[in-house]
Amino acid sequence: MNYYPDKKNIIDKIVQEFSKQEMSGILQHLSVHDMPMPSIESLNEIMELLKKVLFPGFFGHSEVSSEAMDYYTGANLDHIYRLLTEQIKRGFCFDCCDTHKACNECEGRAKEVALKFLSSLPKIKHFLSTDVIAAFNGDPAAKNYGEAIFCYPSISALTYYRIAHELLTLDVPLIPRIITEMSHSLTGIDIHPGASIDEYFFIDHGTGVVIGETTIIGKNVRLYQGVTLGAKSFPLDENGKPIKGIPRHPIVEDDVIIYSNSTILGRITIGKGTVIGGNQWVTRDVPAETKVTE
């Protein structure tokens, strides 16, 4: 007597059940252009290379001399360009498949966008330098800028966010969300790449912070752990589905501090210089220079 189950029949039944499920197409991606999906491994490699360019000496080779810096940067940029062009092309082709658009121009578009992104790196580096200064100035425990770069989850999360945000402004599909979710997994800080964040931004501690897609944050803003800048509600279309892309997250003006575990919801404005205490629930505009503590 054979006590072993018939493996082939069981597998065949499972395959047939999958094919019968009406919703199964949601969980599969069949490329009509023979183009693979974007690669998490390649995007990780791109991020490591970008950190070498943006923070030379801190990431990658720590012995880079001033004489070799230009060559070191140029070589890494060339490598980034080749890897990123391929991933952007895959992102474009993914979008073409998903929306049934033509895909014949994806490669040329990808090369052009990759070069535009590389040209934005000096701007990204400037923003990150202000974020490092904000982290050092905002935390008396920080001994120097290097400690903030190496150790602070805020700097890591903002590095990923500022790169992803720039790619999003260049209309690269899918990849910006992948990059910020990579950061979310690493740091516990969830920043949508569509959010707009100005200079000198600092998230102290960081775990549990959520910043929604249409959030606008001014200069010199500081958040603490557990802060949510979210949507209060969103309108539905005639089919009962959420209407995409409308402004639904807060505007936080310059010089605002929001302490831990406070929740700010809806398209409201937190005025310049305001301090929101811990564990507050805010759903209405707050005038400038206000302290919200109860």
mmCIF file of C-alpha atoms in Angstrom:
data_model
loop_
_atom_site.group_PDB
_atom_site.id
_atom_site.type_symbol
_atom_site.label_atom_id
_atom_site.label_comp_id
_atom_site.label_asym_id
_atom_site.label_seq_id
_atom_site.Cartn_x
_atom_site.Cartn_y
_atom_site.Cartn_z
ATOM 1 C CA MET A 1 0.000 0.000 0.000
ATOM 2 C CA ASN A 2 1.311 3.407 -0.974
ATOM 3 C CA TYR A 3 0.913 5.934 1.856
ATOM 4 C CA TYR A 4 2.533 8.793 -0.057
ATOM 5 C CA PRO A 5 0.162 11.342 -1.650
ATOM 6 C CA ASP A 6 0.179 11.844 -5.402
ATOM 7 C CA LYS A 7 2.211 15.041 -5.609
ATOM 8 C CA LYS A 8 1.537 15.690 -9.298
ATOM 9 C CA ASN A 9 -2.251 15.483 -8.931
ATOM 10 C CA ILE A 10 -2.209 17.803 -5.908
ATOM 11 C CA ILE A 11 -0.078 20.384 -7.722
ATOM 12 C CA ASP A 12 -2.300 20.160 -10.820
ATOM 13 C CA LYS A 13 -5.386 20.811 -8.674
ATOM 14 C CA ILE A 14 -3.750 23.837 -7.071
ATOM 15 C CA VAL A 15 -2.839 25.259 -10.495
ATOM 16 C CA GLN A 16 -6.414 24.745 -11.702
ATOM 17 C CA GLU A 17 -7.808 26.472 -8.610
ATOM 18 C CA PHE A 18 -5.510 29.443 -9.212
ATOM 19 C CA SER A 19 -6.667 29.733 -12.819
ATOM 20 C CA LYS A 20 -10.338 29.742 -11.742
ATOM 21 C CA GLN A 21 -9.976 32.606 -9.272
ATOM 22 C CA GLU A 22 -11.523 35.754 -10.738
ATOM 23 C CA MET A 23 -9.219 38.119 -8.836
ATOM 24 C CA SER A 24 -5.974 36.207 -9.459
ATOM 25 C CA GLY A 25 -4.818 38.696 -12.111
ATOM 26 C CA ILE A 26 -4.292 41.322 -9.422
ATOM 27 C CA LEU A 27 -1.426 39.268 -7.977
ATOM 28 C CA GLN A 28 0.420 38.522 -11.199
ATOM 29 C CA HIS A 29 2.356 40.536 -13.751
ATOM 30 C CA LEU A 30 2.676 39.196 -17.273
ATOM 31 C CA SER A 31 4.897 41.431 -19.376
ATOM 32 C CA VAL A 32 3.846 41.757 -22.996
ATOM 33 C CA HIS A 33 7.197 43.402 -23.789
ATOM 34 C CA ASP A 34 9.471 40.662 -22.396
ATOM 35 C CA MET A 35 10.862 43.205 -19.936
ATOM 36 C CA PRO A 36 11.517 42.067 -16.357
ATOM 37 C CA MET A 37 10.206 43.980 -13.373
ATOM 38 C CA PRO A 38 12.495 46.479 -11.596
ATOM 39 C CA SER A 39 15.045 44.670 -9.465
ATOM 40 C CA ILE A 40 15.213 45.273 -5.700
ATOM 41 C CA GLU A 41 18.808 44.013 -5.730
ATOM 42 C CA SER A 42 19.846 46.508 -8.408
ATOM 43 C CA LEU A 43 18.040 49.364 -6.663
ATOM 44 C CA ASN A 44 19.869 48.480 -3.436
ATOM 45 C CA GLU A 45 23.161 48.595 -5.335
ATOM 46 C CA ILE A 46 22.210 51.969 -6.875
ATOM 47 C CA MET A 47 21.396 53.378 -3.422
ATOM 48 C CA GLU A 48 24.749 52.215 -2.029
ATOM 49 C CA LEU A 49 26.548 53.858 -4.957
ATOM 50 C CA LEU A 50 24.559 57.063 -4.521
ATOM 51 C CA LYS A 51 25.499 57.170 -0.828
ATOM 52 C CA LYS A 52 29.158 56.911 -1.871
ATOM 53 C CA VAL A 53 28.703 59.948 -4.135
ATOM 54 C CA LEU A 54 26.612 61.989 -1.693
ATOM 55 C CA PHE A 55 28.646 61.114 1.432
ATOM 56 C CA PRO A 56 32.145 60.279 0.128
ATOM 57 C CA GLY A 57 34.378 58.757 2.774
ATOM 58 C CA PHE A 58 31.426 57.845 4.980
ATOM 59 C CA PHE A 59 30.155 55.102 2.681
ATOM 60 C CA GLY A 60 32.256 52.942 0.402
ATOM 61 C CA HIS A 61 36.025 53.521 0.530
ATOM 62 C CA SER A 62 36.899 55.534 3.635
ATOM 63 C CA GLU A 63 40.413 56.269 2.356
ATOM 64 C CA VAL A 64 39.404 58.483 -0.568
ATOM 65 C CA SER A 65 41.923 61.319 -0.931
ATOM 66 C CA SER A 66 41.141 64.813 -2.166
ATOM 67 C CA GLU A 67 43.363 64.135 -5.211
ATOM 68 C CA ALA A 68 41.317 61.068 -6.178
ATOM 69 C CA MET A 69 37.901 62.509 -5.334
ATOM 70 C CA ASP A 70 36.971 63.670 -8.856
ATOM 71 C CA TYR A 71 37.915 60.325 -10.408
ATOM 72 C CA TYR A 72 36.146 58.414 -7.613
ATOM 73 C CA THR A 73 32.961 60.437 -8.050
ATOM 74 C CA GLY A 74 33.008 60.225 -11.840
ATOM 75 C CA ALA A 75 33.511 56.453 -11.849
ATOM 76 C CA ASN A 76 30.628 55.938 -9.442
ATOM 77 C CA LEU A 77 28.357 58.268 -11.436
ATOM 78 C CA ASP A 78 29.072 56.312 -14.604
ATOM 79 C CA HIS A 79 28.194 53.062 -12.828
ATOM 80 C CA ILE A 80 25.012 54.603 -11.394
ATOM 81 C CA TYR A 81 23.984 55.849 -14.844
ATOM 82 C CA ARG A 82 24.209 52.391 -16.390
ATOM 83 C CA LEU A 83 22.344 50.624 -13.577
ATOM 84 C CA LEU A 84 19.732 53.331 -13.147
ATOM 85 C CA THR A 85 18.973 53.575 -16.878
ATOM 86 C CA GLU A 86 18.097 49.889 -16.906
ATOM 87 C CA GLN A 87 15.852 50.163 -13.848
ATOM 88 C CA ILE A 88 14.097 53.288 -15.128
ATOM 89 C CA LYS A 89 13.490 51.507 -18.445
ATOM 90 C CA ARG A 90 11.941 48.608 -16.560
ATOM 91 C CA GLY A 91 9.785 51.052 -14.628
ATOM 92 C CA PHE A 92 8.571 52.676 -17.840
ATOM 93 C CA CYS A 93 7.856 49.276 -19.416
ATOM 94 C CA PHE A 94 5.988 48.171 -16.294
ATOM 95 C CA ASP A 95 3.854 51.293 -16.629
ATOM 96 C CA CYS A 96 3.290 50.604 -20.321
ATOM 97 C CA CYS A 97 2.089 47.075 -19.550
ATOM 98 C CA ASP A 98 -0.134 48.248 -16.720
ATOM 99 C CA THR A 99 -1.783 50.995 -18.779
ATOM 100 C CA HIS A 100 -1.570 49.272 -22.206
ATOM 101 C CA LYS A 101 0.528 52.087 -23.667
ATOM 102 C CA ALA A 102 3.137 51.665 -26.388
ATOM 103 C CA CYS A 103 6.606 50.749 -25.099
ATOM 104 C CA ASN A 104 8.862 51.498 -28.119
ATOM 105 C CA GLU A 105 10.449 54.625 -26.628
ATOM 106 C CA CYS A 106 11.191 53.405 -23.097
ATOM 107 C CA GLU A 107 14.945 52.974 -23.567
ATOM 108 C CA GLY A 108 15.526 56.444 -24.996
ATOM 109 C CA ARG A 109 13.354 58.031 -22.308
ATOM 110 C CA ALA A 110 15.210 56.103 -19.621
ATOM 111 C CA LYS A 111 18.617 57.382 -20.762
ATOM 112 C CA GLU A 112 17.359 60.963 -20.858
ATOM 113 C CA VAL A 113 15.744 60.742 -17.410
ATOM 114 C CA ALA A 114 18.795 59.046 -15.871
ATOM 115 C CA LEU A 115 20.984 61.941 -17.021
ATOM 116 C CA LYS A 116 18.497 64.498 -15.706
ATOM 117 C CA PHE A 117 18.519 62.703 -12.365
ATOM 118 C CA LEU A 118 22.326 62.708 -12.199
ATOM 119 C CA SER A 119 22.259 66.442 -12.928
ATOM 120 C CA SER A 120 20.036 66.916 -9.861
ATOM 121 C CA LEU A 121 22.516 65.248 -7.465
ATOM 122 C CA PRO A 122 24.258 68.528 -6.459
ATOM 123 C CA LYS A 123 20.842 69.874 -5.400
ATOM 124 C CA ILE A 124 20.084 66.673 -3.472
ATOM 125 C CA LYS A 125 23.489 66.859 -1.787
ATOM 126 C CA HIS A 126 22.776 70.452 -0.722
ATOM 127 C CA PHE A 127 19.453 69.461 0.842
ATOM 128 C CA LEU A 128 21.059 66.535 2.657
ATOM 129 C CA SER A 129 23.822 68.769 4.014
ATOM 130 C CA THR A 130 21.143 71.006 5.558
ATOM 131 C CA ASP A 131 19.419 67.934 7.008
ATOM 132 C CA VAL A 132 22.682 66.821 8.628
ATOM 133 C CA ILE A 133 23.144 70.303 10.126
ATOM 134 C CA ALA A 134 19.549 70.203 11.430
ATOM 135 C CA ALA A 135 20.158 66.798 13.037
ATOM 136 C CA PHE A 136 23.365 68.011 14.708
ATOM 137 C CA ASN A 137 21.792 71.261 15.906
ATOM 138 C CA GLY A 138 18.560 69.573 16.963
ATOM 139 C CA ASP A 139 20.043 66.885 19.198
ATOM 140 C CA PRO A 140 22.429 67.775 22.056
ATOM 141 C CA ALA A 141 23.546 64.124 22.097
ATOM 142 C CA ALA A 142 25.128 64.496 18.631
ATOM 143 C CA LYS A 143 28.891 64.958 18.919
ATOM 144 C CA ASN A 144 29.598 65.852 15.274
ATOM 145 C CA TYR A 145 28.155 65.762 11.766
ATOM 146 C CA GLY A 146 29.709 62.369 11.054
ATOM 147 C CA GLU A 147 27.783 60.796 13.916
ATOM 148 C CA ALA A 148 24.535 62.118 12.446
ATOM 149 C CA ILE A 149 25.411 60.686 8.998
ATOM 150 C CA PHE A 150 26.403 57.266 10.338
ATOM 151 C CA CYS A 151 23.883 56.783 13.123
ATOM 152 C CA TYR A 152 20.703 58.798 12.668
ATOM 153 C CA PRO A 153 17.751 57.072 10.965
ATOM 154 C CA SER A 154 16.487 60.522 9.950
ATOM 155 C CA ILE A 155 19.479 61.037 7.632
ATOM 156 C CA SER A 156 19.112 57.574 6.137
ATOM 157 C CA ALA A 157 15.369 58.040 5.542
ATOM 158 C CA LEU A 158 15.840 61.503 4.044
ATOM 159 C CA THR A 159 18.584 60.238 1.723
ATOM 160 C CA TYR A 160 16.210 57.661 0.283
ATOM 161 C CA TYR A 161 13.299 60.124 0.241
ATOM 162 C CA ARG A 162 15.178 62.948 -1.532
ATOM 163 C CA ILE A 163 16.427 60.546 -4.220
ATOM 164 C CA ALA A 164 12.961 59.013 -4.662
ATOM 165 C CA HIS A 165 11.280 62.436 -4.714
ATOM 166 C CA GLU A 166 13.543 63.616 -7.523
ATOM 167 C CA LEU A 167 12.796 60.488 -9.560
ATOM 168 C CA LEU A 168 9.083 61.053 -8.992
ATOM 169 C CA THR A 169 9.314 64.643 -10.255
ATOM 170 C CA LEU A 170 10.886 63.177 -13.404
ATOM 171 C CA ASP A 171 7.760 61.008 -13.838
ATOM 172 C CA VAL A 172 9.518 57.708 -13.165
ATOM 173 C CA PRO A 173 6.819 55.170 -12.240
ATOM 174 C CA LEU A 174 6.995 52.575 -9.445
ATOM 175 C CA ILE A 175 10.706 52.945 -8.589
ATOM 176 C CA PRO A 176 10.313 55.941 -6.241
ATOM 177 C CA ARG A 177 7.806 54.003 -4.137
ATOM 178 C CA ILE A 178 10.102 50.981 -4.034
ATOM 179 C CA ILE A 179 12.996 53.157 -2.836
ATOM 180 C CA THR A 180 11.040 54.822 -0.026
ATOM 181 C CA GLU A 181 9.626 51.461 1.086
ATOM 182 C CA MET A 182 13.197 50.129 1.236
ATOM 183 C CA SER A 183 13.926 52.993 3.614
ATOM 184 C CA HIS A 184 10.714 52.361 5.557
ATOM 185 C CA SER A 185 11.865 48.793 6.203
ATOM 186 C CA LEU A 186 15.307 49.966 7.326
ATOM 187 C CA THR A 187 14.319 52.882 9.561
ATOM 188 C CA GLY A 188 10.639 52.591 10.504
ATOM 189 C CA ILE A 189 10.111 56.043 8.932
ATOM 190 C CA ASP A 190 7.471 56.140 6.195
ATOM 191 C CA ILE A 191 7.830 59.127 3.830
ATOM 192 C CA HIS A 192 5.885 59.082 0.573
ATOM 193 C CA PRO A 193 8.099 60.268 -2.321
ATOM 194 C CA GLY A 194 5.367 62.716 -3.378
ATOM 195 C CA ALA A 195 5.695 64.761 -0.179
ATOM 196 C CA SER A 196 7.464 68.126 -0.484
ATOM 197 C CA ILE A 197 10.096 68.727 2.225
ATOM 198 C CA ASP A 198 12.263 71.855 2.355
ATOM 199 C CA GLU A 199 15.717 72.412 3.883
ATOM 200 C CA TYR A 200 16.937 71.715 7.434
ATOM 201 C CA PHE A 201 14.467 68.932 8.204
ATOM 202 C CA PHE A 202 15.040 66.640 11.190
ATOM 203 C CA ILE A 203 13.162 63.640 12.589
ATOM 204 C CA ASP A 204 14.417 62.847 16.085
ATOM 205 C CA HIS A 205 14.411 59.110 16.943
ATOM 206 C CA GLY A 206 12.087 58.560 13.994
ATOM 207 C CA THR A 207 10.367 55.209 14.478
ATOM 208 C CA GLY A 208 6.711 55.298 13.475
ATOM 209 C CA VAL A 209 6.744 58.647 11.663
ATOM 210 C CA VAL A 210 4.357 58.776 8.675
ATOM 211 C CA ILE A 211 4.413 61.581 6.086
ATOM 212 C CA GLY A 212 1.706 61.335 3.426
ATOM 213 C CA GLU A 213 1.876 61.884 -0.326
ATOM 214 C CA THR A 214 0.632 65.482 -0.560
ATOM 215 C CA THR A 215 2.245 66.803 2.630
ATOM 216 C CA ILE A 216 4.134 70.098 2.308
ATOM 217 C CA ILE A 217 6.827 70.829 4.910
ATOM 218 C CA GLY A 218 8.683 74.146 5.128
ATOM 219 C CA LYS A 219 12.174 75.002 6.325
ATOM 220 C CA ASN A 220 13.639 74.115 9.716
ATOM 221 C CA VAL A 221 10.865 71.715 10.798
ATOM 222 C CA ARG A 222 11.430 69.072 13.457
ATOM 223 C CA LEU A 223 9.334 65.963 14.130
ATOM 224 C CA TYR A 224 9.652 63.376 16.864
ATOM 225 C CA GLN A 225 8.861 59.658 16.861
ATOM 226 C CA GLY A 226 5.350 58.479 16.111
ATOM 227 C CA VAL A 227 4.164 61.672 14.383
ATOM 228 C CA THR A 228 1.605 61.183 11.612
ATOM 229 C CA LEU A 229 0.996 63.753 8.874
ATOM 230 C CA GLY A 230 -1.934 62.012 7.278
ATOM 231 C CA ALA A 231 -5.244 62.319 5.472
ATOM 232 C CA LYS A 232 -8.452 62.788 7.431
ATOM 233 C CA SER A 233 -10.715 61.513 4.661
ATOM 234 C CA PHE A 234 -10.872 61.402 0.896
ATOM 235 C CA PRO A 235 -13.715 61.792 -1.625
ATOM 236 C CA LEU A 236 -14.925 58.829 -3.662
ATOM 237 C CA ASP A 237 -15.792 58.691 -7.344
ATOM 238 C CA GLU A 238 -19.116 57.438 -8.765
ATOM 239 C CA ASN A 239 -17.880 53.839 -8.374
ATOM 240 C CA GLY A 240 -17.042 54.300 -4.708
ATOM 241 C CA LYS A 241 -13.284 54.323 -5.266
ATOM 242 C CA PRO A 242 -10.920 56.944 -3.787
ATOM 243 C CA ILE A 243 -10.120 59.876 -6.103
ATOM 244 C CA LYS A 244 -6.353 59.874 -6.575
ATOM 245 C CA GLY A 245 -3.918 62.769 -6.414
ATOM 246 C CA ILE A 246 -5.951 65.414 -4.592
ATOM 247 C CA PRO A 247 -4.268 67.428 -1.773
ATOM 248 C CA ARG A 248 -5.323 65.724 1.463
ATOM 249 C CA HIS A 249 -2.341 65.997 3.832
ATOM 250 C CA PRO A 250 -1.148 68.866 6.063
ATOM 251 C CA ILE A 251 0.890 71.936 5.195
ATOM 252 C CA VAL A 252 3.531 72.475 7.886
ATOM 253 C CA GLU A 253 5.111 75.927 7.653
ATOM 254 C CA ASP A 254 8.662 76.966 8.629
ATOM 255 C CA ASP A 255 10.105 76.533 12.143
ATOM 256 C CA VAL A 256 7.428 74.121 13.398
ATOM 257 C CA ILE A 257 8.123 71.464 16.058
ATOM 258 C CA ILE A 258 5.775 68.482 16.448
ATOM 259 C CA TYR A 259 6.437 66.283 19.459
ATOM 260 C CA SER A 260 6.024 62.523 19.732
ATOM 261 C CA ASN A 261 2.896 60.578 18.810
ATOM 262 C CA SER A 262 0.904 63.591 17.611
ATOM 263 C CA THR A 263 -1.467 63.080 14.676
ATOM 264 C CA ILE A 264 -2.092 65.896 12.178
ATOM 265 C CA LEU A 265 -4.812 65.046 9.665
ATOM 266 C CA GLY A 266 -6.289 66.630 6.549
ATOM 267 C CA ARG A 267 -5.399 69.557 4.297
ATOM 268 C CA ILE A 268 -4.856 71.934 7.181
ATOM 269 C CA THR A 269 -2.079 74.449 7.832
ATOM 270 C CA ILE A 270 0.191 74.407 10.854
ATOM 271 C CA GLY A 271 1.397 78.011 10.998
ATOM 272 C CA LYS A 272 4.990 79.175 11.167
ATOM 273 C CA GLY A 273 6.741 78.797 14.511
ATOM 274 C CA THR A 274 4.025 76.613 16.045
ATOM 275 C CA VAL A 275 4.792 73.941 18.645
ATOM 276 C CA ILE A 276 2.524 70.872 18.788
ATOM 277 C CA GLY A 277 2.940 68.983 22.059
ATOM 278 C CA GLY A 278 3.009 65.211 22.388
ATOM 279 C CA ASN A 279 -0.036 62.986 21.858
ATOM 280 C CA GLN A 280 -2.149 65.714 20.207
ATOM 281 C CA TRP A 281 -4.939 65.113 17.662
ATOM 282 C CA VAL A 282 -5.124 68.054 15.240
ATOM 283 C CA THR A 283 -7.646 68.352 12.407
ATOM 284 C CA ARG A 284 -8.020 72.158 12.106
ATOM 285 C CA ASP A 285 -5.708 74.979 11.044
ATOM 286 C CA VAL A 286 -3.331 76.199 13.733
ATOM 287 C CA PRO A 287 -2.280 79.894 13.612
ATOM 288 C CA ALA A 288 1.384 80.878 13.556
ATOM 289 C CA GLU A 289 3.359 80.992 16.802
ATOM 290 C CA THR A 290 0.816 78.830 18.663
ATOM 291 C CA LYS A 291 1.500 76.193 21.330
ATOM 292 C CA VAL A 292 -0.881 73.230 21.222
ATOM 293 C CA THR A 293 -0.560 71.199 24.410
ATOM 294 C CA GLU A 294 -4.085 70.057 25.303
#
